[in-house]
Amino acid sequence: MRKLIHTCCALALLGSVSGHAAADAGQVNVYNWGNSLAKDSNANFLKQTGIKVRYQEFDSNDTLMSKLLVGNSGYDVVVPSDAYFGRQLQAGLFRKLDKSKIPNLAKLDPVLMKILESSDPGNQYGVPLNWGTDGIGINLQKVETVLGKGVPLNTWDMLFDPKYMAKLSKCGVSVLDSPVDVFGMGLYYLKKNPLSTNPADYQEVFKLLKTIRPYIGQFNSSSYAPDLASGDICMAFGYSGDVNTARLAAQAAHKPYTIQYILPKEGSVIWFDVMAVPKTASNVDAAMKWINHVISANEAAALSNETFYPTAVPAAKPLIKPEVLSDPTVYPSAAEMKKLFTVRALPTEIMRLETRLWQELKTH
């Protein structure tokens, strides 16, 4: 579930981790999402440990999956989203964490760790780097222009009701290019189990999606945030941190409109980006040290301050800017948290159906 590519050269770098680099005991090889690490974090790690970080970025879970499936990826730490992490864990792609080398692990938020157990029972293989929610990003002024003021905006009807989508299409609508997110949210909207294994439920969501398909301008998981910030689109089904990044970008550019993140009143998906160590990792000790480093209070606070993604490190909160910590679009309220659900690994036949229906939707 996620996320924005951040001026990233990851595609050009794919496959560039050589065997020599991977085996270097003084280097840890990390493959992470863009916009998902504090800018000084790796430099701080080098100062503290003497271990260099070979750091590369990717822009989709599928890109990471393809690297893991080829065998020796050359990476010591990778950061899949939790739904994909669960599938990869079932496939035996990761090694168990040595918790004695990650003392900060014991300090993570127990509520969030319990949620993550749906993908990783006992929290034996993964550590949350950050987390967020699925929601709706809007250009408030443009949306109010096409819908009229007074129309409720804090609802999934904005996305799934053709009555609203037909009007919103006039100023541009973007939807995540992610069947996991869209079908999961569609199931929830139809009051079905978002983890359903009934093929008929997916056909019902597909029928719903076809009613709004004419009004979707793009399926995009990488550049929708800049598009929202620049005013090229007025609504996006996207991730909390990406939309907040767009909000900050629009403010910095002194745009004459407000970008707003909406967590719909009905509830939504909570997702995690999970640090894990591939079985083929060459520098396991350095991997454990790097994971422990980025979940320290200082590093976790810096990440949240820079990216507007919430942290799973309670000790970081006193170090987080008040305007970030108090922002309900970053840190949902207790009442909102109760309405959040995870999307985890589904049976292979359901995944194939989901993928087939998604491709059919996009090409028609």
mmCIF file of C-alpha atoms in Angstrom:
data_model
loop_
_atom_site.group_PDB
_atom_site.id
_atom_site.type_symbol
_atom_site.label_atom_id
_atom_site.label_comp_id
_atom_site.label_asym_id
_atom_site.label_seq_id
_atom_site.Cartn_x
_atom_site.Cartn_y
_atom_site.Cartn_z
ATOM 1 C CA MET A 1 0.000 0.000 0.000
ATOM 2 C CA ARG A 2 1.979 2.913 -1.070
ATOM 3 C CA LYS A 3 3.505 5.153 -2.306
ATOM 4 C CA LEU A 4 4.989 8.259 -3.905
ATOM 5 C CA ILE A 5 8.223 8.040 -5.869
ATOM 6 C CA HIS A 6 10.356 10.958 -4.687
ATOM 7 C CA THR A 7 12.532 12.262 -7.533
ATOM 8 C CA CYS A 8 13.928 8.807 -7.595
ATOM 9 C CA CYS A 9 16.444 7.129 -9.855
ATOM 10 C CA ALA A 10 15.579 3.687 -8.559
ATOM 11 C CA LEU A 11 14.719 2.198 -11.942
ATOM 12 C CA ALA A 12 18.084 3.148 -13.354
ATOM 13 C CA LEU A 13 19.762 1.575 -10.369
ATOM 14 C CA LEU A 14 17.963 -1.764 -10.452
ATOM 15 C CA GLY A 15 20.373 -4.620 -10.497
ATOM 16 C CA SER A 16 23.357 -2.402 -9.782
ATOM 17 C CA VAL A 17 24.189 -3.930 -6.411
ATOM 18 C CA SER A 18 27.143 -6.118 -7.190
ATOM 19 C CA GLY A 19 28.066 -9.252 -5.332
ATOM 20 C CA HIS A 20 31.198 -7.517 -4.106
ATOM 21 C CA ALA A 21 29.178 -4.639 -2.624
ATOM 22 C CA ALA A 22 26.683 -6.972 -1.003
ATOM 23 C CA ALA A 23 29.466 -8.934 0.685
ATOM 24 C CA ASP A 24 31.241 -5.842 2.060
ATOM 25 C CA ALA A 25 31.100 -6.193 5.862
ATOM 26 C CA GLY A 26 31.415 -2.417 6.189
ATOM 27 C CA GLN A 27 28.331 -1.746 4.105
ATOM 28 C CA VAL A 28 24.613 -2.377 4.437
ATOM 29 C CA ASN A 29 22.458 -2.444 1.300
ATOM 30 C CA VAL A 30 18.982 -0.967 1.761
ATOM 31 C CA TYR A 31 16.057 -0.868 -0.682
ATOM 32 C CA ASN A 32 13.300 1.487 0.448
ATOM 33 C CA TRP A 33 10.463 3.639 -0.824
ATOM 34 C CA GLY A 34 11.175 7.218 -1.858
ATOM 35 C CA ASN A 35 10.354 9.908 0.708
ATOM 36 C CA SER A 36 10.628 7.341 3.503
ATOM 37 C CA LEU A 37 13.762 8.172 5.450
ATOM 38 C CA ALA A 38 15.003 11.293 7.202
ATOM 39 C CA LYS A 39 17.541 13.009 4.972
ATOM 40 C CA ASP A 40 20.446 12.734 7.443
ATOM 41 C CA SER A 41 19.625 9.267 8.750
ATOM 42 C CA ASN A 42 22.171 7.295 6.729
ATOM 43 C CA ALA A 43 24.910 9.849 7.381
ATOM 44 C CA ASN A 44 24.156 9.613 11.090
ATOM 45 C CA PHE A 45 24.350 5.825 10.905
ATOM 46 C CA LEU A 46 27.774 6.016 9.267
ATOM 47 C CA LYS A 47 29.041 8.363 11.984
ATOM 48 C CA GLN A 48 27.740 6.140 14.768
ATOM 49 C CA THR A 49 28.781 2.743 13.406
ATOM 50 C CA GLY A 50 31.336 3.267 10.656
ATOM 51 C CA ILE A 51 29.066 1.252 8.337
ATOM 52 C CA LYS A 52 28.279 2.749 4.929
ATOM 53 C CA VAL A 53 24.748 2.582 3.566
ATOM 54 C CA ARG A 54 24.175 1.717 -0.076
ATOM 55 C CA TYR A 55 20.686 3.165 -0.334
ATOM 56 C CA GLN A 56 18.324 2.765 -3.266
ATOM 57 C CA GLU A 57 14.662 3.544 -3.808
ATOM 58 C CA PHE A 58 11.731 1.895 -5.570
ATOM 59 C CA ASP A 59 8.270 3.148 -6.477
ATOM 60 C CA SER A 60 6.036 0.071 -6.281
ATOM 61 C CA ASN A 61 5.657 -3.143 -4.333
ATOM 62 C CA ASP A 62 5.723 -5.074 -7.596
ATOM 63 C CA THR A 63 9.195 -3.721 -8.379
ATOM 64 C CA LEU A 64 10.450 -4.917 -5.012
ATOM 65 C CA MET A 65 8.697 -8.263 -5.408
ATOM 66 C CA SER A 66 10.413 -8.900 -8.738
ATOM 67 C CA LYS A 67 13.802 -8.254 -7.136
ATOM 68 C CA LEU A 68 13.117 -10.650 -4.277
ATOM 69 C CA LEU A 69 11.858 -13.420 -6.528
ATOM 70 C CA VAL A 70 14.986 -13.575 -8.688
ATOM 71 C CA GLY A 71 16.938 -15.052 -5.788
ATOM 72 C CA ASN A 72 19.847 -13.055 -4.412
ATOM 73 C CA SER A 73 18.583 -9.483 -4.563
ATOM 74 C CA GLY A 74 21.801 -8.022 -3.177
ATOM 75 C CA TYR A 75 19.946 -6.224 -0.388
ATOM 76 C CA ASP A 76 20.276 -6.581 3.375
ATOM 77 C CA VAL A 77 17.123 -4.627 4.267
ATOM 78 C CA VAL A 78 13.989 -4.192 2.160
ATOM 79 C CA VAL A 79 10.789 -2.320 3.000
ATOM 80 C CA PRO A 80 7.610 -3.824 1.521
ATOM 81 C CA SER A 81 4.136 -2.694 2.492
ATOM 82 C CA ASP A 82 2.445 -4.992 4.974
ATOM 83 C CA ALA A 83 0.074 -6.778 2.567
ATOM 84 C CA TYR A 84 2.982 -7.680 0.274
ATOM 85 C CA PHE A 85 5.220 -8.405 3.240
ATOM 86 C CA GLY A 86 2.713 -11.034 4.372
ATOM 87 C CA ARG A 87 2.804 -12.741 0.987
ATOM 88 C CA GLN A 88 6.588 -12.625 0.836
ATOM 89 C CA LEU A 89 6.832 -13.997 4.356
ATOM 90 C CA GLN A 90 4.603 -16.928 3.416
ATOM 91 C CA ALA A 91 6.927 -17.568 0.470
ATOM 92 C CA GLY A 92 9.879 -17.903 2.855
ATOM 93 C CA LEU A 93 11.776 -14.883 1.527
ATOM 94 C CA PHE A 94 12.828 -13.394 4.884
ATOM 95 C CA ARG A 95 14.979 -14.438 7.820
ATOM 96 C CA LYS A 96 13.863 -14.189 11.428
ATOM 97 C CA LEU A 97 14.969 -11.062 13.261
ATOM 98 C CA ASP A 98 17.666 -11.277 15.917
ATOM 99 C CA LYS A 99 15.818 -9.175 18.478
ATOM 100 C CA SER A 100 18.843 -9.092 20.783
ATOM 101 C CA LYS A 101 20.481 -6.838 18.190
ATOM 102 C CA ILE A 102 17.427 -4.567 17.854
ATOM 103 C CA PRO A 103 16.865 -3.292 21.417
ATOM 104 C CA ASN A 104 14.660 -0.440 20.195
ATOM 105 C CA LEU A 105 12.171 -3.030 18.940
ATOM 106 C CA ALA A 106 10.849 -3.496 22.479
ATOM 107 C CA LYS A 107 9.974 0.202 22.618
ATOM 108 C CA LEU A 108 7.567 0.235 19.664
ATOM 109 C CA ASP A 109 3.870 0.989 20.076
ATOM 110 C CA PRO A 110 2.259 -2.264 21.284
ATOM 111 C CA VAL A 111 -1.102 -1.387 19.709
ATOM 112 C CA LEU A 112 0.452 -0.984 16.263
ATOM 113 C CA MET A 113 2.606 -4.073 16.701
ATOM 114 C CA LYS A 114 -0.521 -6.060 17.524
ATOM 115 C CA ILE A 115 -2.155 -4.865 14.309
ATOM 116 C CA LEU A 116 0.944 -5.850 12.341
ATOM 117 C CA GLU A 117 0.710 -9.370 13.746
ATOM 118 C CA SER A 118 -2.046 -10.025 11.204
ATOM 119 C CA SER A 119 0.793 -10.253 8.667
ATOM 120 C CA ASP A 120 3.593 -11.375 11.000
ATOM 121 C CA PRO A 121 2.446 -13.498 13.966
ATOM 122 C CA GLY A 122 4.645 -12.784 16.954
ATOM 123 C CA ASN A 123 6.396 -9.937 15.100
ATOM 124 C CA GLN A 124 9.245 -12.303 14.255
ATOM 125 C CA TYR A 125 10.221 -10.987 10.819
ATOM 126 C CA GLY A 126 9.226 -7.357 10.336
ATOM 127 C CA VAL A 127 9.654 -3.929 11.943
ATOM 128 C CA PRO A 128 7.420 -0.973 11.013
ATOM 129 C CA LEU A 129 9.327 1.945 9.535
ATOM 130 C CA ASN A 130 6.237 4.116 9.267
ATOM 131 C CA TRP A 131 2.526 3.799 8.725
ATOM 132 C CA GLY A 132 -0.412 5.659 7.299
ATOM 133 C CA THR A 133 -3.918 5.494 5.937
ATOM 134 C CA ASP A 134 -5.708 5.419 2.601
ATOM 135 C CA GLY A 135 -7.921 8.412 1.990
ATOM 136 C CA ILE A 136 -8.924 11.202 -0.344
ATOM 137 C CA GLY A 137 -6.802 14.189 -1.260
ATOM 138 C CA ILE A 138 -8.610 17.215 -2.623
ATOM 139 C CA ASN A 139 -8.028 20.679 -3.964
ATOM 140 C CA LEU A 140 -10.637 22.234 -1.703
ATOM 141 C CA GLN A 141 -11.462 25.266 -3.832
ATOM 142 C CA LYS A 142 -11.766 23.330 -7.102
ATOM 143 C CA VAL A 143 -13.844 20.584 -5.504
ATOM 144 C CA GLU A 144 -16.212 23.104 -3.946
ATOM 145 C CA THR A 145 -16.512 24.814 -7.320
ATOM 146 C CA VAL A 146 -17.641 21.679 -9.151
ATOM 147 C CA LEU A 147 -19.696 20.128 -6.344
ATOM 148 C CA GLY A 148 -20.976 23.250 -4.651
ATOM 149 C CA LYS A 149 -20.342 24.314 -1.083
ATOM 150 C CA GLY A 150 -22.041 22.354 1.660
ATOM 151 C CA VAL A 151 -21.671 18.947 0.015
ATOM 152 C CA PRO A 152 -20.235 16.449 2.553
ATOM 153 C CA LEU A 153 -16.641 15.696 1.588
ATOM 154 C CA ASN A 154 -15.668 13.277 4.374
ATOM 155 C CA THR A 155 -17.202 10.207 2.762
ATOM 156 C CA TRP A 156 -16.223 7.462 0.325
ATOM 157 C CA ASP A 157 -19.228 8.523 -1.763
ATOM 158 C CA MET A 158 -16.817 11.072 -3.213
ATOM 159 C CA LEU A 159 -14.988 8.221 -4.925
ATOM 160 C CA PHE A 160 -17.544 5.472 -5.382
ATOM 161 C CA ASP A 161 -20.719 7.424 -6.259
ATOM 162 C CA PRO A 162 -20.939 8.281 -9.995
ATOM 163 C CA LYS A 163 -23.064 11.313 -9.109
ATOM 164 C CA TYR A 164 -20.029 12.974 -7.527
ATOM 165 C CA MET A 165 -17.384 11.491 -9.789
ATOM 166 C CA ALA A 166 -19.053 12.846 -12.926
ATOM 167 C CA LYS A 167 -18.666 16.372 -11.576
ATOM 168 C CA LEU A 168 -15.181 15.841 -10.149
ATOM 169 C CA SER A 169 -13.937 14.532 -13.487
ATOM 170 C CA LYS A 170 -14.212 18.094 -14.796
ATOM 171 C CA CYS A 171 -11.186 19.074 -12.718
ATOM 172 C CA GLY A 172 -9.341 15.737 -12.728
ATOM 173 C CA VAL A 173 -9.493 12.543 -10.673
ATOM 174 C CA SER A 174 -6.608 10.177 -9.913
ATOM 175 C CA VAL A 175 -6.931 6.698 -8.412
ATOM 176 C CA LEU A 176 -4.112 4.574 -7.015
ATOM 177 C CA ASP A 177 -2.817 2.014 -9.485
ATOM 178 C CA SER A 178 -3.194 -0.615 -6.794
ATOM 179 C CA PRO A 179 -5.869 -3.314 -6.917
ATOM 180 C CA VAL A 180 -5.118 -4.249 -3.307
ATOM 181 C CA ASP A 181 -6.115 -0.783 -2.115
ATOM 182 C CA VAL A 182 -9.004 -0.184 -4.484
ATOM 183 C CA PHE A 183 -10.696 -3.578 -4.178
ATOM 184 C CA GLY A 184 -10.133 -3.625 -0.417
ATOM 185 C CA MET A 185 -11.755 -0.222 -0.054
ATOM 186 C CA GLY A 186 -14.523 -1.156 -2.482
ATOM 187 C CA LEU A 187 -15.383 -4.237 -0.441
ATOM 188 C CA TYR A 188 -15.537 -2.128 2.698
ATOM 189 C CA TYR A 189 -17.722 0.474 0.971
ATOM 190 C CA LEU A 190 -20.166 -2.271 -0.022
ATOM 191 C CA LYS A 191 -20.197 -3.419 3.623
ATOM 192 C CA LYS A 192 -18.401 -6.652 2.818
ATOM 193 C CA ASN A 193 -15.371 -8.185 4.475
ATOM 194 C CA PRO A 194 -12.346 -6.340 3.021
ATOM 195 C CA LEU A 195 -10.454 -9.635 3.365
ATOM 196 C CA SER A 196 -13.155 -11.610 1.564
ATOM 197 C CA THR A 197 -12.164 -14.813 -0.221
ATOM 198 C CA ASN A 198 -15.480 -15.013 -2.092
ATOM 199 C CA PRO A 199 -14.969 -14.370 -5.840
ATOM 200 C CA ALA A 200 -18.536 -13.061 -6.128
ATOM 201 C CA ASP A 201 -17.668 -10.184 -3.794
ATOM 202 C CA TYR A 202 -14.865 -9.080 -6.105
ATOM 203 C CA GLN A 203 -17.213 -9.198 -9.062
ATOM 204 C CA GLU A 204 -19.566 -6.877 -7.161
ATOM 205 C CA VAL A 205 -16.751 -4.421 -6.536
ATOM 206 C CA PHE A 206 -15.794 -4.647 -10.205
ATOM 207 C CA LYS A 207 -19.377 -3.782 -11.141
ATOM 208 C CA LEU A 208 -19.197 -0.766 -8.825
ATOM 209 C CA LEU A 209 -15.857 0.351 -10.253
ATOM 210 C CA LYS A 210 -17.186 0.188 -13.812
ATOM 211 C CA THR A 211 -19.786 2.816 -12.900
ATOM 212 C CA ILE A 212 -17.049 5.321 -12.007
ATOM 213 C CA ARG A 213 -14.481 4.235 -14.600
ATOM 214 C CA PRO A 214 -15.482 6.894 -17.190
ATOM 215 C CA TYR A 215 -14.616 9.607 -14.691
ATOM 216 C CA ILE A 216 -11.148 8.405 -13.633
ATOM 217 C CA GLY A 217 -8.526 10.480 -15.392
ATOM 218 C CA GLN A 218 -5.524 8.407 -14.348
ATOM 219 C CA PHE A 219 -4.467 5.346 -12.395
ATOM 220 C CA ASN A 220 -1.341 6.535 -10.662
ATOM 221 C CA SER A 221 0.648 5.651 -7.563
ATOM 222 C CA SER A 222 3.754 7.702 -8.279
ATOM 223 C CA SER A 223 3.046 11.260 -9.457
ATOM 224 C CA TYR A 224 -0.454 11.983 -8.200
ATOM 225 C CA ALA A 225 0.871 14.029 -5.263
ATOM 226 C CA PRO A 226 2.775 16.505 -7.476
ATOM 227 C CA ASP A 227 -0.264 16.596 -9.775
ATOM 228 C CA LEU A 228 -2.456 17.495 -6.815
ATOM 229 C CA ALA A 229 -0.014 20.134 -5.591
ATOM 230 C CA SER A 230 0.269 21.743 -9.037
ATOM 231 C CA GLY A 231 -3.492 21.863 -9.590
ATOM 232 C CA ASP A 232 -3.488 19.411 -12.502
ATOM 233 C CA ILE A 233 -6.036 17.260 -10.655
ATOM 234 C CA CYS A 234 -8.551 18.137 -7.959
ATOM 235 C CA MET A 235 -9.057 14.773 -6.265
ATOM 236 C CA ALA A 236 -6.943 11.701 -5.624
ATOM 237 C CA PHE A 237 -7.509 8.407 -3.886
ATOM 238 C CA GLY A 238 -4.124 8.145 -2.223
ATOM 239 C CA TYR A 239 -1.978 7.789 0.867
ATOM 240 C CA SER A 240 -1.998 10.133 3.834
ATOM 241 C CA GLY A 241 1.657 11.151 3.765
ATOM 242 C CA ASP A 242 1.673 11.731 0.016
ATOM 243 C CA VAL A 243 -1.322 14.045 0.185
ATOM 244 C CA ASN A 244 0.209 15.942 3.095
ATOM 245 C CA THR A 245 3.414 16.243 1.079
ATOM 246 C CA ALA A 246 1.307 17.755 -1.717
ATOM 247 C CA ARG A 247 -0.255 20.147 0.797
ATOM 248 C CA LEU A 248 3.158 21.383 1.915
ATOM 249 C CA ALA A 249 4.364 21.708 -1.689
ATOM 250 C CA ALA A 250 1.341 23.815 -2.629
ATOM 251 C CA GLN A 251 1.873 26.033 0.408
ATOM 252 C CA ALA A 252 5.571 26.457 -0.378
ATOM 253 C CA ALA A 253 4.701 27.452 -3.953
ATOM 254 C CA HIS A 254 2.102 29.947 -2.656
ATOM 255 C CA LYS A 255 -0.671 28.319 -4.652
ATOM 256 C CA PRO A 256 -4.073 30.029 -4.381
ATOM 257 C CA TYR A 257 -5.776 26.888 -3.117
ATOM 258 C CA THR A 258 -5.710 24.448 -0.226
ATOM 259 C CA ILE A 259 -4.792 20.776 -0.527
ATOM 260 C CA GLN A 260 -6.582 18.734 2.114
ATOM 261 C CA TYR A 261 -6.374 15.101 3.211
ATOM 262 C CA ILE A 262 -9.663 13.458 4.147
ATOM 263 C CA LEU A 263 -9.961 10.265 6.164
ATOM 264 C CA PRO A 264 -13.579 9.342 5.347
ATOM 265 C CA LYS A 265 -16.002 8.953 8.225
ATOM 266 C CA GLU A 266 -16.837 5.347 7.284
ATOM 267 C CA GLY A 267 -13.289 4.156 8.031
ATOM 268 C CA SER A 268 -10.346 3.113 5.898
ATOM 269 C CA VAL A 269 -7.196 1.066 5.451
ATOM 270 C CA ILE A 270 -4.245 1.333 7.810
ATOM 271 C CA TRP A 271 -0.992 0.186 6.250
ATOM 272 C CA PHE A 272 2.611 -0.218 7.326
ATOM 273 C CA ASP A 273 5.929 -0.079 5.525
ATOM 274 C CA VAL A 274 7.812 -2.983 7.056
ATOM 275 C CA MET A 275 11.575 -3.418 7.297
ATOM 276 C CA ALA A 276 12.640 -7.011 6.710
ATOM 277 C CA VAL A 277 15.886 -8.891 6.091
ATOM 278 C CA PRO A 278 15.966 -11.143 3.003
ATOM 279 C CA LYS A 279 17.204 -14.696 3.501
ATOM 280 C CA THR A 280 19.927 -13.925 0.975
ATOM 281 C CA ALA A 281 21.249 -10.917 2.929
ATOM 282 C CA SER A 282 25.048 -10.887 3.129
ATOM 283 C CA ASN A 283 25.478 -8.480 6.028
ATOM 284 C CA VAL A 284 22.834 -9.526 8.533
ATOM 285 C CA ASP A 285 24.534 -7.932 11.532
ATOM 286 C CA ALA A 286 24.662 -4.540 9.808
ATOM 287 C CA ALA A 287 21.034 -4.966 8.755
ATOM 288 C CA MET A 288 19.954 -5.401 12.371
ATOM 289 C CA LYS A 289 21.993 -2.354 13.396
ATOM 290 C CA TRP A 290 20.463 -0.221 10.629
ATOM 291 C CA ILE A 291 16.923 -1.238 11.592
ATOM 292 C CA ASN A 292 17.647 -0.446 15.237
ATOM 293 C CA HIS A 293 19.058 2.932 14.196
ATOM 294 C CA VAL A 294 16.046 4.113 12.192
ATOM 295 C CA ILE A 295 13.594 3.231 14.981
ATOM 296 C CA SER A 296 15.534 5.240 17.547
ATOM 297 C CA ALA A 297 13.594 8.196 18.928
ATOM 298 C CA ASN A 298 15.674 10.849 17.152
ATOM 299 C CA GLU A 299 15.559 9.211 13.727
ATOM 300 C CA ALA A 300 11.877 8.315 13.954
ATOM 301 C CA ALA A 301 10.995 11.884 14.933
ATOM 302 C CA ALA A 302 13.029 13.312 12.063
ATOM 303 C CA LEU A 303 11.255 10.992 9.620
ATOM 304 C CA SER A 304 7.814 12.033 10.848
ATOM 305 C CA ASN A 305 8.726 15.731 10.810
ATOM 306 C CA GLU A 306 10.026 15.555 7.245
ATOM 307 C CA THR A 307 7.459 13.275 5.623
ATOM 308 C CA PHE A 308 4.268 13.752 7.664
ATOM 309 C CA TYR A 309 3.983 9.997 8.161
ATOM 310 C CA PRO A 310 3.230 8.874 11.719
ATOM 311 C CA THR A 311 5.758 6.886 13.701
ATOM 312 C CA ALA A 312 5.437 3.648 15.644
ATOM 313 C CA VAL A 313 7.991 4.936 18.181
ATOM 314 C CA PRO A 314 6.233 6.508 21.209
ATOM 315 C CA ALA A 315 9.505 7.936 22.538
ATOM 316 C CA ALA A 316 9.808 10.004 19.357
ATOM 317 C CA LYS A 317 6.636 11.983 19.979
ATOM 318 C CA PRO A 318 8.160 14.632 22.303
ATOM 319 C CA LEU A 319 10.617 15.372 19.484
ATOM 320 C CA ILE A 320 7.982 15.717 16.761
ATOM 321 C CA LYS A 321 6.851 19.205 15.783
ATOM 322 C CA PRO A 322 3.587 20.134 17.533
ATOM 323 C CA GLU A 323 1.931 20.992 14.219
ATOM 324 C CA VAL A 324 2.681 17.478 12.951
ATOM 325 C CA LEU A 325 1.798 15.630 16.138
ATOM 326 C CA SER A 326 -1.505 17.472 16.520
ATOM 327 C CA ASP A 327 -2.512 17.068 12.865
ATOM 328 C CA PRO A 328 -5.395 14.548 12.697
ATOM 329 C CA THR A 329 -4.546 13.792 9.071
ATOM 330 C CA VAL A 330 -1.177 12.482 10.295
ATOM 331 C CA TYR A 331 -2.162 10.939 13.622
ATOM 332 C CA PRO A 332 -5.808 9.774 13.525
ATOM 333 C CA SER A 333 -7.905 10.106 16.663
ATOM 334 C CA ALA A 334 -8.671 7.121 18.880
ATOM 335 C CA ALA A 335 -12.191 7.007 17.434
ATOM 336 C CA GLU A 336 -10.827 6.997 13.877
ATOM 337 C CA MET A 337 -8.278 4.306 14.726
ATOM 338 C CA LYS A 338 -11.121 1.981 15.694
ATOM 339 C CA LYS A 339 -12.493 2.256 12.141
ATOM 340 C CA LEU A 340 -9.233 1.311 10.428
ATOM 341 C CA PHE A 341 -8.514 -2.141 9.026
ATOM 342 C CA THR A 342 -5.555 -3.898 7.453
ATOM 343 C CA VAL A 343 -5.355 -5.661 4.105
ATOM 344 C CA ARG A 344 -3.240 -8.799 4.307
ATOM 345 C CA ALA A 345 -2.177 -11.630 2.017
ATOM 346 C CA LEU A 346 -5.069 -13.331 0.192
ATOM 347 C CA PRO A 347 -5.272 -16.768 -1.444
ATOM 348 C CA THR A 348 -3.536 -17.011 -4.805
ATOM 349 C CA GLU A 349 -6.758 -17.518 -6.749
ATOM 350 C CA ILE A 350 -8.233 -14.324 -5.284
ATOM 351 C CA MET A 351 -5.077 -12.365 -6.066
ATOM 352 C CA ARG A 352 -5.222 -13.566 -9.669
ATOM 353 C CA LEU A 353 -8.890 -12.629 -9.976
ATOM 354 C CA GLU A 354 -8.216 -9.215 -8.482
ATOM 355 C CA THR A 355 -5.359 -8.623 -10.917
ATOM 356 C CA ARG A 356 -7.387 -9.776 -13.938
ATOM 357 C CA LEU A 357 -10.356 -7.577 -13.071
ATOM 358 C CA TRP A 358 -8.038 -4.643 -12.435
ATOM 359 C CA GLN A 359 -6.406 -4.931 -15.838
ATOM 360 C CA GLU A 360 -9.812 -5.192 -17.481
ATOM 361 C CA LEU A 361 -10.972 -2.076 -15.639
ATOM 362 C CA LYS A 362 -7.930 -0.051 -16.661
ATOM 363 C CA THR A 363 -8.108 -0.987 -20.341
ATOM 364 C CA HIS A 364 -11.792 -0.164 -20.842
#
